[in-house]
XYZ file of C-alpha atoms in Angstrom:
484
model
C -49.258 -73.491 61.021
C -46.154 -74.630 58.953
C -43.914 -74.053 62.281
C -46.489 -76.081 64.227
C -46.456 -79.055 61.893
C -42.751 -78.818 62.166
C -42.523 -79.096 65.436
C -44.316 -82.532 65.517
C -42.327 -84.013 62.614
C -38.939 -86.104 62.696
C -35.624 -84.647 62.335
C -34.092 -83.810 58.812
C -30.991 -85.839 57.593
C -28.448 -84.202 55.404
C -25.648 -86.129 53.042
C -22.358 -84.551 52.664
C -21.612 -84.461 49.019
C -17.749 -84.018 47.834
C -16.456 -83.382 44.311
C -12.891 -83.679 43.259
C -12.277 -82.241 39.857
C -8.634 -82.743 38.131
C -7.527 -80.466 35.604
C -4.561 -81.042 33.376
C -2.189 -78.185 32.561
C 0.417 -79.729 30.623
C 2.441 -82.291 32.257
C 1.281 -81.422 35.598
C -2.370 -81.895 37.243
C -4.094 -79.950 39.846
C -7.125 -81.302 42.103
C -9.764 -79.062 43.192
C -12.097 -80.036 46.009
C -15.752 -78.672 46.401
C -17.992 -79.718 49.157
C -21.597 -79.337 49.519
C -24.774 -80.694 51.459
C -27.760 -82.732 50.143
C -31.057 -83.310 51.893
C -31.686 -87.007 52.097
C -34.683 -87.397 54.531
C -36.534 -83.931 54.471
C -38.333 -84.650 58.020
C -39.555 -81.204 59.638
C -38.255 -79.338 56.614
C -40.972 -80.703 54.395
C -43.450 -78.604 56.237
C -41.480 -75.631 55.757
C -41.114 -76.192 51.923
C -37.751 -78.189 51.380
C -37.979 -81.542 49.344
C -35.680 -84.346 49.146
C -32.556 -83.784 47.064
C -32.361 -80.214 47.637
C -28.816 -79.151 47.305
C -26.647 -76.299 46.665
C -24.510 -78.156 44.011
C -26.415 -80.332 41.373
C -25.154 -83.852 40.180
C -22.981 -84.413 37.670
C -25.222 -86.901 36.091
C -28.964 -86.252 36.653
C -30.443 -88.901 38.610
C -27.370 -90.368 40.326
C -26.163 -89.735 43.680
C -22.345 -90.947 42.791
C -20.641 -90.887 39.634
C -16.885 -90.917 38.567
C -14.460 -90.175 35.510
C -17.018 -87.857 34.018
C -15.525 -85.315 31.489
C -16.389 -81.465 32.246
C -15.667 -78.626 30.513
C -13.821 -75.787 32.200
C -15.715 -72.462 31.126
C -13.914 -69.924 33.111
C -10.917 -69.854 35.855
C -9.830 -67.007 38.017
C -6.752 -66.720 40.331
C -7.126 -65.367 43.660
C -4.100 -64.350 46.141
C -5.331 -64.454 49.599
C -3.295 -64.478 53.188
C -4.154 -66.886 55.879
C -4.234 -65.219 59.363
C -2.682 -66.913 62.406
C -4.799 -68.068 64.987
C -5.618 -65.489 68.129
C -3.416 -64.921 70.942
C -4.898 -66.590 74.199
C -6.699 -64.638 76.876
C -5.636 -65.260 80.278
C -8.896 -67.063 80.693
C -8.162 -69.416 77.724
C -4.604 -69.827 78.740
C -5.898 -71.389 82.311
C -8.130 -73.575 80.485
C -5.175 -74.885 78.198
C -3.079 -75.501 81.242
C -6.120 -77.477 82.791
C -6.546 -79.562 79.640
C -2.976 -79.787 78.856
C -3.251 -83.503 78.220
C -5.370 -83.113 75.405
C -2.098 -81.460 73.403
C -0.057 -84.470 74.023
C -0.209 -86.929 71.111
C 0.842 -90.120 72.988
C -2.269 -91.498 74.312
C -0.448 -93.128 77.285
C 1.056 -89.650 78.324
C -2.318 -88.146 77.691
C -4.147 -90.257 79.913
C -1.930 -89.780 82.867
C -2.487 -86.210 82.768
C -6.333 -86.414 82.672
C -7.325 -84.420 85.799
C -4.125 -83.039 86.411
C -2.520 -80.766 83.675
C -0.068 -78.023 84.027
C 0.260 -76.752 87.677
C -2.585 -76.912 90.248
C -5.569 -74.610 90.237
C -3.929 -72.615 93.216
C -0.789 -72.159 91.086
C -1.752 -71.335 87.640
C -2.575 -67.939 87.823
C 0.649 -67.379 89.756
C 2.617 -68.915 86.817
C 1.112 -66.882 84.375
C 1.700 -63.670 86.548
C 5.358 -64.536 86.806
C 5.767 -65.141 83.087
C 4.221 -61.606 82.650
C 6.192 -59.966 85.504
C 9.599 -60.810 86.795
C 10.671 -63.264 83.692
C 9.261 -61.045 81.051
C 8.341 -64.048 78.683
C 5.127 -62.732 77.823
C 3.139 -59.289 78.054
C -0.306 -58.044 77.781
C -1.168 -56.560 74.515
C -4.730 -55.501 73.414
C -6.346 -57.639 76.077
C -4.398 -60.841 75.177
C -1.063 -62.461 76.158
C 1.611 -62.543 73.524
C 5.318 -63.644 73.669
C 8.123 -61.190 74.110
C 11.259 -61.228 71.935
C 12.961 -62.924 74.935
C 10.414 -65.905 74.926
C 11.032 -66.111 71.295
C 14.667 -66.284 71.374
C 14.684 -69.073 74.135
C 12.380 -71.185 71.751
C 14.546 -70.740 68.920
C 17.642 -71.644 70.962
C 15.847 -74.675 72.895
C 15.064 -75.924 69.203
C 18.938 -75.490 68.081
C 20.433 -77.285 71.141
C 17.854 -79.986 70.657
C 15.924 -80.000 73.966
C 12.577 -78.634 72.749
C 10.932 -80.975 75.396
C 11.256 -78.359 77.949
C 8.590 -76.431 76.357
C 6.256 -79.286 75.597
C 3.568 -80.560 77.779
C 4.549 -83.991 76.872
C 7.430 -83.918 79.312
C 5.144 -83.229 82.257
C 2.861 -86.507 80.824
C 5.884 -88.501 80.656
C 6.709 -87.966 84.223
C 3.040 -88.337 85.224
C 2.940 -91.706 83.319
C 6.343 -92.892 85.089
C 4.807 -92.058 88.610
C 1.560 -93.678 87.878
C 3.630 -96.880 87.023
C 5.343 -96.864 90.198
C 2.082 -96.147 91.916
C 0.297 -99.070 90.210
C 3.597 -101.426 91.098
C 4.252 -101.877 87.159
C 7.830 -100.743 87.913
C 9.981 -100.310 90.834
C 10.685 -96.516 92.346
C 14.342 -96.942 91.777
C 14.011 -97.515 88.027
C 11.870 -94.289 87.731
C 14.627 -92.322 90.020
C 17.074 -93.454 87.619
C 15.221 -92.341 84.789
C 15.033 -88.981 86.262
C 18.558 -88.648 87.091
C 19.718 -89.788 83.349
C 17.395 -87.202 82.101
C 18.581 -84.396 84.049
C 22.235 -85.302 83.303
C 21.599 -85.310 79.692
C 19.564 -81.980 79.792
C 22.633 -80.323 81.705
C 25.037 -81.667 79.329
C 23.096 -80.241 76.393
C 22.453 -76.943 77.822
C 25.864 -76.239 79.000
C 27.864 -77.902 76.459
C 27.136 -75.703 73.171
C 28.705 -72.387 72.222
C 26.565 -69.774 71.261
C 28.517 -68.701 68.154
C 28.230 -72.415 66.804
C 24.477 -72.351 66.711
C 23.770 -70.195 63.792
C 26.631 -71.629 61.515
C 24.444 -73.509 59.342
C 22.469 -70.478 58.243
C 23.369 -68.547 55.143
C 24.377 -64.793 55.656
C 21.739 -62.450 55.206
C 23.799 -59.841 53.301
C 26.813 -57.611 52.982
C 27.694 -55.663 55.958
C 26.691 -51.791 55.202
C 29.187 -50.504 57.880
C 32.416 -51.905 56.607
C 31.470 -53.489 53.499
C 33.777 -56.329 53.953
C 32.039 -58.678 56.257
C 28.912 -60.797 56.195
C 25.911 -59.977 58.297
C 24.999 -63.570 60.065
C 22.224 -64.176 62.803
C 23.494 -64.635 66.531
C 21.478 -65.191 69.563
C 20.941 -61.584 70.402
C 20.784 -60.242 67.073
C 22.205 -60.229 63.483
C 25.715 -58.785 63.262
C 28.792 -58.254 60.949
C 31.075 -61.613 60.581
C 34.106 -59.091 61.689
C 32.344 -57.723 64.859
C 34.384 -59.799 67.345
C 33.728 -57.525 70.451
C 34.461 -53.906 71.748
C 37.956 -53.834 69.718
C 36.827 -55.316 66.759
C 37.246 -53.977 63.181
C 33.478 -53.430 62.938
C 30.591 -52.808 65.454
C 27.670 -53.471 63.125
C 24.642 -55.232 64.785
C 20.760 -55.210 64.590
C 19.021 -56.575 67.805
C 16.430 -58.905 67.469
C 13.952 -56.699 69.690
C 13.263 -53.546 68.610
C 9.946 -51.720 70.327
C 8.765 -54.840 71.562
C 8.535 -56.298 68.076
C 10.783 -59.660 67.069
C 13.096 -58.949 64.302
C 12.806 -62.116 62.166
C 15.299 -63.223 59.376
C 12.764 -62.110 56.489
C 12.522 -58.480 57.871
C 16.410 -57.946 58.479
C 17.079 -59.161 55.007
C 14.771 -56.725 53.517
C 15.883 -53.916 55.451
C 19.464 -54.590 54.681
C 18.613 -54.741 50.923
C 16.374 -51.857 50.760
C 17.460 -49.894 53.798
C 13.683 -49.074 54.511
C 10.807 -51.520 55.347
C 7.274 -50.696 56.232
C 4.808 -49.794 57.317
C 4.812 -52.969 59.398
C 2.743 -53.535 62.604
C 3.303 -55.439 66.085
C 5.425 -52.911 67.787
C 4.222 -52.773 71.477
C 4.346 -49.505 73.799
C 4.538 -49.279 77.555
C 0.907 -49.563 77.905
C 0.513 -52.461 75.868
C -1.080 -51.127 72.682
C 0.314 -51.934 69.299
C 1.167 -49.845 66.438
C 2.340 -49.535 63.038
C 5.696 -47.935 61.933
C 8.413 -47.679 59.362
C 11.826 -49.280 59.836
C 14.813 -47.507 58.094
C 18.632 -48.773 58.400
C 20.367 -45.571 58.551
C 24.180 -44.518 59.752
C 23.955 -41.966 62.805
C 26.644 -39.383 62.321
C 26.510 -38.240 65.928
C 26.712 -41.694 67.361
C 28.998 -42.990 64.697
C 27.272 -46.115 64.230
C 24.508 -47.751 62.184
C 21.158 -47.627 63.724
C 17.587 -48.828 63.086
C 15.304 -45.911 63.152
C 11.692 -46.616 63.781
C 8.735 -44.048 62.791
C 5.361 -44.459 64.057
C 2.104 -43.555 62.804
C 2.554 -44.662 59.037
C -0.376 -46.068 57.102
C -0.806 -49.471 56.103
C 0.486 -50.406 52.600
C -2.880 -51.239 51.165
C -4.348 -47.662 52.038
C -1.170 -45.830 50.830
C -1.256 -44.103 47.451
C 1.682 -43.722 44.900
C 4.262 -40.723 46.003
C 3.713 -37.778 43.683
C 5.981 -34.789 43.368
C 3.649 -31.348 44.037
C 6.502 -29.026 43.374
C 10.310 -27.434 44.343
C 10.010 -25.086 47.336
C 13.414 -24.053 48.844
C 17.205 -24.929 48.274
C 18.803 -27.695 49.838
C 20.683 -26.910 52.815
C 22.894 -30.045 52.560
C 23.692 -30.242 48.752
C 24.434 -27.851 45.952
C 22.056 -27.811 42.836
C 19.595 -29.527 45.011
C 16.178 -28.496 46.042
C 13.635 -29.197 48.723
C 10.438 -30.718 47.190
C 6.823 -31.284 48.096
C 5.312 -34.478 47.567
C 1.904 -35.696 48.789
C 3.504 -37.581 51.920
C 6.424 -35.319 52.938
C 9.141 -32.322 52.134
C 12.155 -34.021 51.099
C 15.842 -33.474 49.551
C 15.472 -34.114 45.784
C 18.664 -36.203 45.634
C 17.018 -38.511 48.521
C 13.966 -38.863 46.392
C 15.318 -39.859 43.284
C 17.753 -42.416 45.375
C 21.036 -40.702 44.613
C 21.499 -40.793 48.406
C 20.264 -42.881 50.873
C 20.972 -40.855 53.885
C 21.877 -37.306 55.123
C 19.126 -35.675 52.907
C 16.768 -33.077 54.869
C 13.309 -34.824 55.083
C 10.135 -34.094 56.969
C 6.927 -35.842 57.143
C 3.875 -33.560 55.915
C 2.066 -34.964 59.246
C 3.999 -34.955 62.302
C 2.387 -36.391 65.668
C -1.205 -36.084 63.757
C -0.635 -32.471 62.841
C -0.567 -31.517 59.492
C 2.405 -29.344 58.302
C 2.235 -26.256 56.264
C 5.216 -24.989 54.005
C 5.283 -21.697 55.560
C 5.386 -23.291 59.047
C 8.335 -25.613 58.133
C 10.393 -23.045 55.844
C 12.898 -22.410 58.789
C 13.432 -26.067 59.399
C 14.974 -26.354 55.797
C 16.584 -22.977 56.112
C 19.432 -21.351 58.077
C 18.367 -21.820 61.562
C 17.392 -25.064 61.075
C 14.301 -25.042 63.007
C 10.721 -24.174 63.436
C 9.016 -21.649 65.772
C 7.083 -23.143 68.644
C 4.245 -25.291 67.180
C 1.120 -26.516 68.823
C -1.419 -29.117 68.581
C 0.672 -32.054 68.400
C -0.570 -35.460 69.869
C 1.527 -37.782 71.420
C 1.448 -41.728 71.272
C -0.611 -41.691 74.309
C -3.150 -39.079 73.106
C -1.749 -36.210 74.912
C -1.494 -32.944 73.171
C 1.963 -30.916 73.294
C 3.710 -28.182 71.765
C 7.315 -27.719 70.531
C 9.635 -26.533 67.863
C 10.931 -29.171 65.105
C 14.687 -29.062 64.887
C 16.595 -30.704 61.856
C 19.482 -33.111 62.994
C 22.609 -33.659 61.059
C 21.139 -36.820 59.536
C 18.566 -34.791 58.397
C 15.982 -36.245 60.319
C 13.808 -34.154 62.696
C 13.527 -33.786 66.662
C 11.643 -31.870 69.019
C 12.679 -28.871 71.074
C 10.349 -28.285 73.914
C 9.656 -24.902 75.452
C 10.897 -24.294 79.459
C 8.151 -25.030 82.060
C 7.019 -21.932 83.814
C 8.381 -21.840 87.422
C 6.237 -22.304 90.345
C 6.330 -18.782 92.367
C 4.512 -19.623 95.687
C 7.242 -19.322 98.445
C 4.600 -17.093 100.638
C 2.231 -20.083 100.264
C 4.959 -22.626 101.389
C 5.554 -20.252 104.561
C 1.745 -20.178 105.632
C 1.463 -23.718 105.157
C 4.743 -24.346 107.376
C 3.331 -22.000 109.928
C 0.064 -23.886 109.759
C 1.614 -27.414 110.304
C 3.453 -26.040 113.305
C 0.248 -24.423 115.091
C -1.492 -27.550 114.488
C 1.500 -29.382 115.932
C 1.351 -27.438 118.709
C -2.454 -27.763 119.172
C -2.092 -31.461 118.872
C 0.858 -31.537 121.574
C -1.165 -29.630 123.738
C -4.154 -31.913 123.367
C -2.029 -34.544 124.067
C -0.657 -33.438 127.395
C -4.315 -32.446 128.123
C -5.600 -35.869 127.775
C -2.571 -37.168 129.595
C -3.756 -35.079 132.665
C -7.268 -36.374 132.604
C -6.474 -39.820 132.360
C -3.908 -39.675 135.230
C -6.683 -37.846 137.426
C -9.106 -40.725 136.544
C -6.749 -43.320 137.572
C -6.123 -41.748 141.033
C -9.722 -41.626 141.606
C -10.223 -44.872 140.677
C -7.607 -46.059 143.271
C -8.862 -44.095 145.622
C -12.273 -45.388 145.541
C -11.392 -49.024 145.562
C -9.015 -48.252 148.800
C -12.190 -46.556 150.563
C -14.070 -49.568 149.611
C -11.447 -51.849 150.910
C -11.311 -50.257 154.130
C -15.093 -50.415 154.329
C -15.262 -54.259 154.011
C -12.259 -54.721 156.261
C -14.155 -52.864 158.987
C -17.141 -54.894 158.697
C -15.236 -57.892 158.961
C -13.941 -56.869 162.238
C -17.167 -55.658 163.600
C -18.614 -59.115 162.803
């Protein structure tokens, strides 16, 4: 009955209520804003049991809808730390829609009006533009069903900002030229004026893009830290990465550099600064595989003795920091093969050199996670890894990043890290089968040739018969004409 009565009644009207509370904290003040709704006209809600004045926030002064300057007492307070989330990446359908309605993103009203009904590209070219961004140019990639920028695209945007031509990456440029063309079309400005504007814009743009020096773009940025390789230079940002100030080329006194692209993830200044300071950062997300799937990993800045240079080592499959428990030592296991008076100890996460665990050394200590490629490692299985052979037996049940099982032996490298050694694949012994297949092919080929010859003969015979019939018919016709 209530639902029936509500369908016959008018709409309900709500009032938005905003409350500002100013809290004094010494010489500073903090203002907190609270919003709620109050039911002004119940309408159909009266039939459902709601009365006028219903609200989730009672009035400061009973009976008054508005009030100001009312003193209240702060009963309690609690500080909460939260993180904002960036907006989601666009899907291809959403990006096509954004390209179609690009004029809505232009702040200048004149330029926005000029782009109405036009957008970026045409209905026939927009999808092709996206494919070119993903394909040959590699400015975008498909990640988890959405489109994300590559490190190349982020470097390009950074350079455009620094050489002061951000208009190239803005829809306002299209709106500006569409507005100028419409002015010419409506006769407000002559055609030559718009042409001169285009020429001047192209000249200024060319000078800006060809007149800058790459090493001058980041001079105003402070250094990120001391170079870990030579200890003399400073690590500074460049277009391609973060390199030592003494890294002047192949024959320079230092060759240290951290590239801005690491496994599909853009290495920003904050991340590199933490990596230089702590030597190990993570777990962090955003690494992209070949199939477009994202993964979490740990970054470690270390010296590769085999290559004789510093590298950023990436280890996949680490847990998120919020889910990770503190590391605890279970007990010692074996003597350390790299250092005297040192042991390999077991923790709840890894088997590790005691000096490396205590922070006495940063690199060079043997270390092996207790879970490698989603396989739990037992002490008896990895004893050979930390012993004289420096390797384990062939172990099974490893799972690759792509979800495929494999087997192999874990080998200890000079750096103390592990690598895989795979068993040789069995050889294919099927020579007789190959010979049979060859004979079959030859026999088939002979049959096919014979069939072709037979077909050719039959066709020739048929043609001769047809010609003969036609000739006979022609003779009969001629004879008939003569008799007449």
